[in-house]
Amino acid sequence: MEGTPKRPRRAPAPEERKLCPERSRRLLLEAARDVFAQKGFAGARVQDIADRAGVNKQLIAYHFGGKEGLYRELGREWLKREETFNDPAIPLDELVLRYLREAFADPRATRFNAWCGLDDAAPEEGPEDLSDLRRRQADGEIAEDIDPAMAMLLYVSLVTAPIALPHAVRQFFDADPESPEFREHYAEQVRRVVRHLAT
C-alpha cells in the first residue's frame, strides 16, 4: 500500500525571507534586554541570550557582530524611544517624571544600567550632552550654583533608585516599591525635589 505522496516544499515568498532575519533580530534584542537586566553585561552569555530567544547563537554574531553589538543596538533603540517623550519644551520636573514613568513601565534598562555601574564592564560611551540642562539652567530651571553634571546625576539617581534599591524603598517608605500608591507618592516627591533645585 502506497503512502500519501509528499507535498513538495514551498519556497518561502520574498516577504517571508525578509521577515525571518528581522524576526530573529527582534527576538535577540528582546532576549538581550532580559538577560542584561538580570546579569549585567559582564555576566550575560551569548548562549543564554540565544537560548532565551530560541535561535542559534551564531545569529548574534551574524546580526550584531557579538555581545557588544547587541549592547550598542539596544542603546540606539533606547535613543529612538527617548525621542518620543524627551521634549525640550516641557518643564524639567515633568521631563524627569517622564523618565520615571518609562522606568516603572519597563525597568529592564534601569536594572541593566545599575549593573553597568556595579561591574564596570559595559562598553565605554562618550560624554553625555548636557546642553539642554545648561539651557534650562540659563532659563532658571536649575540654580546657578549647581553643576549641570551634578543635576544630571541626581535626576538619573532619582529615576533609578526605586528599581535598583527596592529594599531601601521598603525600609525608608515602609511601602511596596511596585505599588501604585508608592509610585504616585514617589513621583510627586521627585517633582518637588526637581523644583527645589530651580533658582
PDB file of C-alpha atoms in Angstrom:
ATOM      1  CA  MET A   1       0.000   0.000   0.000  1.00  0.00           C
ATOM      2  CA  GLU A   2       1.419   3.276  -1.070  1.00  0.00           C
ATOM      3  CA  GLY A   3       1.722   6.085   1.411  1.00  0.00           C
ATOM      4  CA  THR A   4       0.376   9.566   0.922  1.00  0.00           C
ATOM      5  CA  PRO A   5       2.554  11.363  -1.589  1.00  0.00           C
ATOM      6  CA  LYS A   6       4.721  14.027  -0.014  1.00  0.00           C
ATOM      7  CA  ARG A   7       3.864  17.578  -0.853  1.00  0.00           C
ATOM      8  CA  PRO A   8       6.732  19.470  -2.405  1.00  0.00           C
ATOM      9  CA  ARG A   9       8.352  22.047  -0.101  1.00  0.00           C
ATOM     10  CA  ARG A  10       7.148  25.506  -0.879  1.00  0.00           C
ATOM     11  CA  ALA A  11       9.867  28.055  -1.346  1.00  0.00           C
ATOM     12  CA  PRO A  12       9.394  30.983   1.024  1.00  0.00           C
ATOM     13  CA  ALA A  13       7.985  34.112  -0.523  1.00  0.00           C
ATOM     14  CA  PRO A  14      10.314  37.155  -0.699  1.00  0.00           C
ATOM     15  CA  GLU A  15       8.491  38.859   2.183  1.00  0.00           C
ATOM     16  CA  GLU A  16       8.921  35.708   4.299  1.00  0.00           C
ATOM     17  CA  ARG A  17      12.640  35.562   3.582  1.00  0.00           C
ATOM     18  CA  LYS A  18      12.856  39.186   4.660  1.00  0.00           C
ATOM     19  CA  LEU A  19      10.776  38.596   7.794  1.00  0.00           C
ATOM     20  CA  CYS A  20      12.856  35.739   9.188  1.00  0.00           C
ATOM     21  CA  PRO A  21      16.044  37.783   9.756  1.00  0.00           C
ATOM     22  CA  GLU A  22      14.002  40.694  11.124  1.00  0.00           C
ATOM     23  CA  ARG A  23      12.141  38.358  13.475  1.00  0.00           C
ATOM     24  CA  SER A  24      15.429  36.825  14.628  1.00  0.00           C
ATOM     25  CA  ARG A  25      16.835  40.298  15.330  1.00  0.00           C
ATOM     26  CA  ARG A  26      13.752  41.280  17.338  1.00  0.00           C
ATOM     27  CA  LEU A  27      13.827  38.050  19.346  1.00  0.00           C
ATOM     28  CA  LEU A  28      17.520  38.511  20.117  1.00  0.00           C
ATOM     29  CA  LEU A  29      17.113  42.139  21.163  1.00  0.00           C
ATOM     30  CA  GLU A  30      14.202  41.286  23.460  1.00  0.00           C
ATOM     31  CA  ALA A  31      16.137  38.379  24.961  1.00  0.00           C
ATOM     32  CA  ALA A  32      19.202  40.599  25.426  1.00  0.00           C
ATOM     33  CA  ARG A  33      17.108  43.118  27.361  1.00  0.00           C
ATOM     34  CA  ASP A  34      16.056  40.353  29.747  1.00  0.00           C
ATOM     35  CA  VAL A  35      19.484  38.776  30.187  1.00  0.00           C
ATOM     36  CA  PHE A  36      21.370  42.077  30.500  1.00  0.00           C
ATOM     37  CA  ALA A  37      18.843  43.225  33.113  1.00  0.00           C
ATOM     38  CA  GLN A  38      19.281  40.002  35.095  1.00  0.00           C
ATOM     39  CA  LYS A  39      23.044  39.520  34.816  1.00  0.00           C
ATOM     40  CA  GLY A  40      24.619  42.723  33.550  1.00  0.00           C
ATOM     41  CA  PHE A  41      26.908  42.991  30.552  1.00  0.00           C
ATOM     42  CA  ALA A  42      29.762  41.005  32.086  1.00  0.00           C
ATOM     43  CA  GLY A  43      27.522  38.187  33.350  1.00  0.00           C
ATOM     44  CA  ALA A  44      25.438  37.859  30.193  1.00  0.00           C
ATOM     45  CA  ARG A  45      26.473  34.952  27.962  1.00  0.00           C
ATOM     46  CA  VAL A  46      25.587  34.911  24.281  1.00  0.00           C
ATOM     47  CA  GLN A  47      24.358  31.328  24.724  1.00  0.00           C
ATOM     48  CA  ASP A  48      21.879  32.489  27.398  1.00  0.00           C
ATOM     49  CA  ILE A  49      20.608  35.229  25.092  1.00  0.00           C
ATOM     50  CA  ALA A  50      20.273  32.841  22.157  1.00  0.00           C
ATOM     51  CA  ASP A  51      18.515  30.211  24.293  1.00  0.00           C
ATOM     52  CA  ARG A  52      16.014  32.764  25.557  1.00  0.00           C
ATOM     53  CA  ALA A  53      15.397  33.967  22.001  1.00  0.00           C
ATOM     54  CA  GLY A  54      15.096  30.390  20.744  1.00  0.00           C
ATOM     55  CA  VAL A  55      17.668  30.862  17.990  1.00  0.00           C
ATOM     56  CA  ASN A  56      21.198  29.719  17.181  1.00  0.00           C
ATOM     57  CA  LYS A  57      23.831  31.784  18.990  1.00  0.00           C
ATOM     58  CA  GLN A  58      25.674  32.270  15.679  1.00  0.00           C
ATOM     59  CA  LEU A  59      22.896  34.684  14.718  1.00  0.00           C
ATOM     60  CA  ILE A  60      24.146  37.104  17.382  1.00  0.00           C
ATOM     61  CA  ALA A  61      27.451  37.420  15.557  1.00  0.00           C
ATOM     62  CA  TYR A  62      25.693  37.474  12.182  1.00  0.00           C
ATOM     63  CA  HIS A  63      23.203  40.240  13.027  1.00  0.00           C
ATOM     64  CA  PHE A  64      25.117  42.271  15.617  1.00  0.00           C
ATOM     65  CA  GLY A  65      28.767  41.256  15.496  1.00  0.00           C
ATOM     66  CA  GLY A  66      28.643  39.837  19.027  1.00  0.00           C
ATOM     67  CA  LYS A  67      27.505  40.813  22.518  1.00  0.00           C
ATOM     68  CA  GLU A  68      28.888  44.343  22.304  1.00  0.00           C
ATOM     69  CA  GLY A  69      26.979  44.901  19.068  1.00  0.00           C
ATOM     70  CA  LEU A  70      23.783  43.815  20.821  1.00  0.00           C
ATOM     71  CA  TYR A  71      24.522  46.287  23.591  1.00  0.00           C
ATOM     72  CA  ARG A  72      25.036  49.128  21.132  1.00  0.00           C
ATOM     73  CA  GLU A  73      21.878  48.280  19.192  1.00  0.00           C
ATOM     74  CA  LEU A  74      19.859  48.367  22.407  1.00  0.00           C
ATOM     75  CA  GLY A  75      21.374  51.786  23.072  1.00  0.00           C
ATOM     76  CA  ARG A  76      20.267  53.010  19.628  1.00  0.00           C
ATOM     77  CA  GLU A  77      16.763  51.675  20.252  1.00  0.00           C
ATOM     78  CA  TRP A  78      16.648  53.474  23.599  1.00  0.00           C
ATOM     79  CA  LEU A  79      17.612  56.764  21.924  1.00  0.00           C
ATOM     80  CA  LYS A  80      14.766  56.319  19.423  1.00  0.00           C
ATOM     81  CA  ARG A  81      12.346  55.635  22.275  1.00  0.00           C
ATOM     82  CA  GLU A  82      13.688  58.621  24.190  1.00  0.00           C
ATOM     83  CA  GLU A  83      12.902  60.907  21.252  1.00  0.00           C
ATOM     84  CA  THR A  84       9.192  60.121  21.692  1.00  0.00           C
ATOM     85  CA  PHE A  85       8.974  61.649  25.178  1.00  0.00           C
ATOM     86  CA  ASN A  86      12.033  63.883  25.675  1.00  0.00           C
ATOM     87  CA  ASP A  87      10.539  67.231  24.743  1.00  0.00           C
ATOM     88  CA  PRO A  88      12.783  70.265  25.397  1.00  0.00           C
ATOM     89  CA  ALA A  89       9.687  72.455  25.611  1.00  0.00           C
ATOM     90  CA  ILE A  90       8.169  70.825  28.722  1.00  0.00           C
ATOM     91  CA  PRO A  91       9.143  71.842  32.264  1.00  0.00           C
ATOM     92  CA  LEU A  92      12.103  69.984  33.749  1.00  0.00           C
ATOM     93  CA  ASP A  93      10.098  68.358  36.549  1.00  0.00           C
ATOM     94  CA  GLU A  94       7.682  66.868  34.001  1.00  0.00           C
ATOM     95  CA  LEU A  95      10.580  65.649  31.873  1.00  0.00           C
ATOM     96  CA  VAL A  96      12.159  63.810  34.818  1.00  0.00           C
ATOM     97  CA  LEU A  97       8.758  62.273  35.604  1.00  0.00           C
ATOM     98  CA  ARG A  98       8.500  61.009  32.034  1.00  0.00           C
ATOM     99  CA  TYR A  99      11.779  59.165  32.515  1.00  0.00           C
ATOM    100  CA  LEU A 100      10.478  57.819  35.823  1.00  0.00           C
ATOM    101  CA  ARG A 101       7.279  56.534  34.195  1.00  0.00           C
ATOM    102  CA  GLU A 102       9.346  54.850  31.468  1.00  0.00           C
ATOM    103  CA  ALA A 103      11.444  53.137  34.140  1.00  0.00           C
ATOM    104  CA  PHE A 104       8.352  51.983  36.023  1.00  0.00           C
ATOM    105  CA  ALA A 105       6.751  50.680  32.817  1.00  0.00           C
ATOM    106  CA  ASP A 106       9.817  48.652  31.802  1.00  0.00           C
ATOM    107  CA  PRO A 107      12.570  48.510  34.439  1.00  0.00           C
ATOM    108  CA  ARG A 108      14.972  46.364  32.405  1.00  0.00           C
ATOM    109  CA  ALA A 109      17.042  49.274  31.063  1.00  0.00           C
ATOM    110  CA  THR A 110      17.322  50.746  34.558  1.00  0.00           C
ATOM    111  CA  ARG A 111      18.392  47.413  36.038  1.00  0.00           C
ATOM    112  CA  PHE A 112      20.971  46.986  33.294  1.00  0.00           C
ATOM    113  CA  ASN A 113      22.264  50.499  33.910  1.00  0.00           C
ATOM    114  CA  ALA A 114      22.661  49.650  37.594  1.00  0.00           C
ATOM    115  CA  TRP A 115      24.631  46.527  36.651  1.00  0.00           C
ATOM    116  CA  CYS A 116      26.879  48.663  34.431  1.00  0.00           C
ATOM    117  CA  GLY A 117      27.795  50.702  37.465  1.00  0.00           C
ATOM    118  CA  LEU A 118      28.397  47.670  39.654  1.00  0.00           C
ATOM    119  CA  ASP A 119      30.568  45.598  37.334  1.00  0.00           C
ATOM    120  CA  ASP A 120      32.017  48.495  35.294  1.00  0.00           C
ATOM    121  CA  ALA A 121      32.198  46.170  32.309  1.00  0.00           C
ATOM    122  CA  ALA A 122      29.846  47.713  29.751  1.00  0.00           C
ATOM    123  CA  PRO A 123      31.418  49.193  26.614  1.00  0.00           C
ATOM    124  CA  GLU A 124      32.554  52.773  27.078  1.00  0.00           C
ATOM    125  CA  GLU A 125      30.212  55.541  25.968  1.00  0.00           C
ATOM    126  CA  GLY A 126      31.053  59.096  25.003  1.00  0.00           C
ATOM    127  CA  PRO A 127      30.357  62.027  27.338  1.00  0.00           C
ATOM    128  CA  GLU A 128      26.733  62.981  27.911  1.00  0.00           C
ATOM    129  CA  ASP A 129      25.416  66.031  26.064  1.00  0.00           C
ATOM    130  CA  LEU A 130      24.420  68.437  28.823  1.00  0.00           C
ATOM    131  CA  SER A 131      23.498  71.334  26.527  1.00  0.00           C
ATOM    132  CA  ASP A 132      19.775  71.056  27.283  1.00  0.00           C
ATOM    133  CA  LEU A 133      20.419  71.220  31.026  1.00  0.00           C
ATOM    134  CA  ARG A 134      22.678  74.248  30.519  1.00  0.00           C
ATOM    135  CA  ARG A 135      19.906  75.929  28.542  1.00  0.00           C
ATOM    136  CA  ARG A 136      17.412  75.101  31.273  1.00  0.00           C
ATOM    137  CA  GLN A 137      19.837  76.468  33.847  1.00  0.00           C
ATOM    138  CA  ALA A 138      20.055  79.733  31.917  1.00  0.00           C
ATOM    139  CA  ASP A 139      16.229  79.795  31.926  1.00  0.00           C
ATOM    140  CA  GLY A 140      16.148  79.407  35.729  1.00  0.00           C
ATOM    141  CA  GLU A 141      15.047  75.758  35.960  1.00  0.00           C
ATOM    142  CA  ILE A 142      18.318  74.840  37.711  1.00  0.00           C
ATOM    143  CA  ALA A 143      20.016  77.079  40.248  1.00  0.00           C
ATOM    144  CA  GLU A 144      23.168  78.818  39.028  1.00  0.00           C
ATOM    145  CA  ASP A 145      25.386  77.267  41.708  1.00  0.00           C
ATOM    146  CA  ILE A 146      24.562  73.665  40.688  1.00  0.00           C
ATOM    147  CA  ASP A 147      26.839  71.963  38.171  1.00  0.00           C
ATOM    148  CA  PRO A 148      24.649  70.606  35.318  1.00  0.00           C
ATOM    149  CA  ALA A 149      26.588  67.325  35.551  1.00  0.00           C
ATOM    150  CA  MET A 150      25.566  67.083  39.221  1.00  0.00           C
ATOM    151  CA  ALA A 151      21.972  67.831  38.276  1.00  0.00           C
ATOM    152  CA  MET A 152      22.019  65.080  35.634  1.00  0.00           C
ATOM    153  CA  LEU A 153      23.458  62.555  38.073  1.00  0.00           C
ATOM    154  CA  LEU A 154      20.798  63.468  40.611  1.00  0.00           C
ATOM    155  CA  TYR A 155      17.961  63.104  38.090  1.00  0.00           C
ATOM    156  CA  VAL A 156      19.280  59.707  36.951  1.00  0.00           C
ATOM    157  CA  SER A 157      19.566  58.643  40.591  1.00  0.00           C
ATOM    158  CA  LEU A 158      16.006  59.732  41.349  1.00  0.00           C
ATOM    159  CA  VAL A 159      14.704  57.674  38.433  1.00  0.00           C
ATOM    160  CA  THR A 160      16.890  54.669  39.213  1.00  0.00           C
ATOM    161  CA  ALA A 161      16.531  54.428  42.992  1.00  0.00           C
ATOM    162  CA  PRO A 162      13.147  52.686  43.368  1.00  0.00           C
ATOM    163  CA  ILE A 163      14.150  49.994  40.856  1.00  0.00           C
ATOM    164  CA  ALA A 164      17.795  49.493  41.849  1.00  0.00           C
ATOM    165  CA  LEU A 165      17.116  49.811  45.603  1.00  0.00           C
ATOM    166  CA  PRO A 166      13.689  48.247  46.273  1.00  0.00           C
ATOM    167  CA  HIS A 167      14.868  47.165  49.738  1.00  0.00           C
ATOM    168  CA  ALA A 168      15.601  50.818  50.570  1.00  0.00           C
ATOM    169  CA  VAL A 169      12.107  51.792  49.452  1.00  0.00           C
ATOM    170  CA  ARG A 170      10.628  49.181  51.774  1.00  0.00           C
ATOM    171  CA  GLN A 171      12.885  50.328  54.614  1.00  0.00           C
ATOM    172  CA  PHE A 172      12.530  54.099  54.224  1.00  0.00           C
ATOM    173  CA  PHE A 173       8.971  54.419  52.918  1.00  0.00           C
ATOM    174  CA  ASP A 174       7.526  51.267  54.504  1.00  0.00           C
ATOM    175  CA  ALA A 175       5.918  50.614  51.128  1.00  0.00           C
ATOM    176  CA  ASP A 176       5.906  48.144  48.272  1.00  0.00           C
ATOM    177  CA  PRO A 177       8.105  49.722  45.551  1.00  0.00           C
ATOM    178  CA  GLU A 178       5.817  48.322  42.839  1.00  0.00           C
ATOM    179  CA  SER A 179       2.550  49.501  44.353  1.00  0.00           C
ATOM    180  CA  PRO A 180       0.597  52.258  42.558  1.00  0.00           C
ATOM    181  CA  GLU A 181       0.327  54.153  45.847  1.00  0.00           C
ATOM    182  CA  PHE A 182       4.089  54.296  46.352  1.00  0.00           C
ATOM    183  CA  ARG A 183       4.742  55.193  42.731  1.00  0.00           C
ATOM    184  CA  GLU A 184       2.272  58.063  42.845  1.00  0.00           C
ATOM    185  CA  HIS A 185       3.739  59.366  46.097  1.00  0.00           C
ATOM    186  CA  TYR A 186       7.308  58.958  44.839  1.00  0.00           C
ATOM    187  CA  ALA A 187       6.564  60.746  41.581  1.00  0.00           C
ATOM    188  CA  GLU A 188       5.172  63.705  43.484  1.00  0.00           C
ATOM    189  CA  GLN A 189       8.243  63.795  45.734  1.00  0.00           C
ATOM    190  CA  VAL A 190      10.525  63.706  42.687  1.00  0.00           C
ATOM    191  CA  ARG A 191       8.596  66.621  41.197  1.00  0.00           C
ATOM    192  CA  ARG A 192       9.132  68.630  44.386  1.00  0.00           C
ATOM    193  CA  VAL A 193      12.850  67.834  44.584  1.00  0.00           C
ATOM    194  CA  VAL A 194      13.401  68.884  40.967  1.00  0.00           C
ATOM    195  CA  ARG A 195      11.500  72.125  41.521  1.00  0.00           C
ATOM    196  CA  HIS A 196      13.553  72.897  44.637  1.00  0.00           C
ATOM    197  CA  LEU A 197      16.695  72.775  42.504  1.00  0.00           C
ATOM    198  CA  ALA A 198      15.452  75.715  40.472  1.00  0.00           C
ATOM    199  CA  THR A 199      16.582  79.289  41.014  1.00  0.00           C
TER     200      THR A 199
END
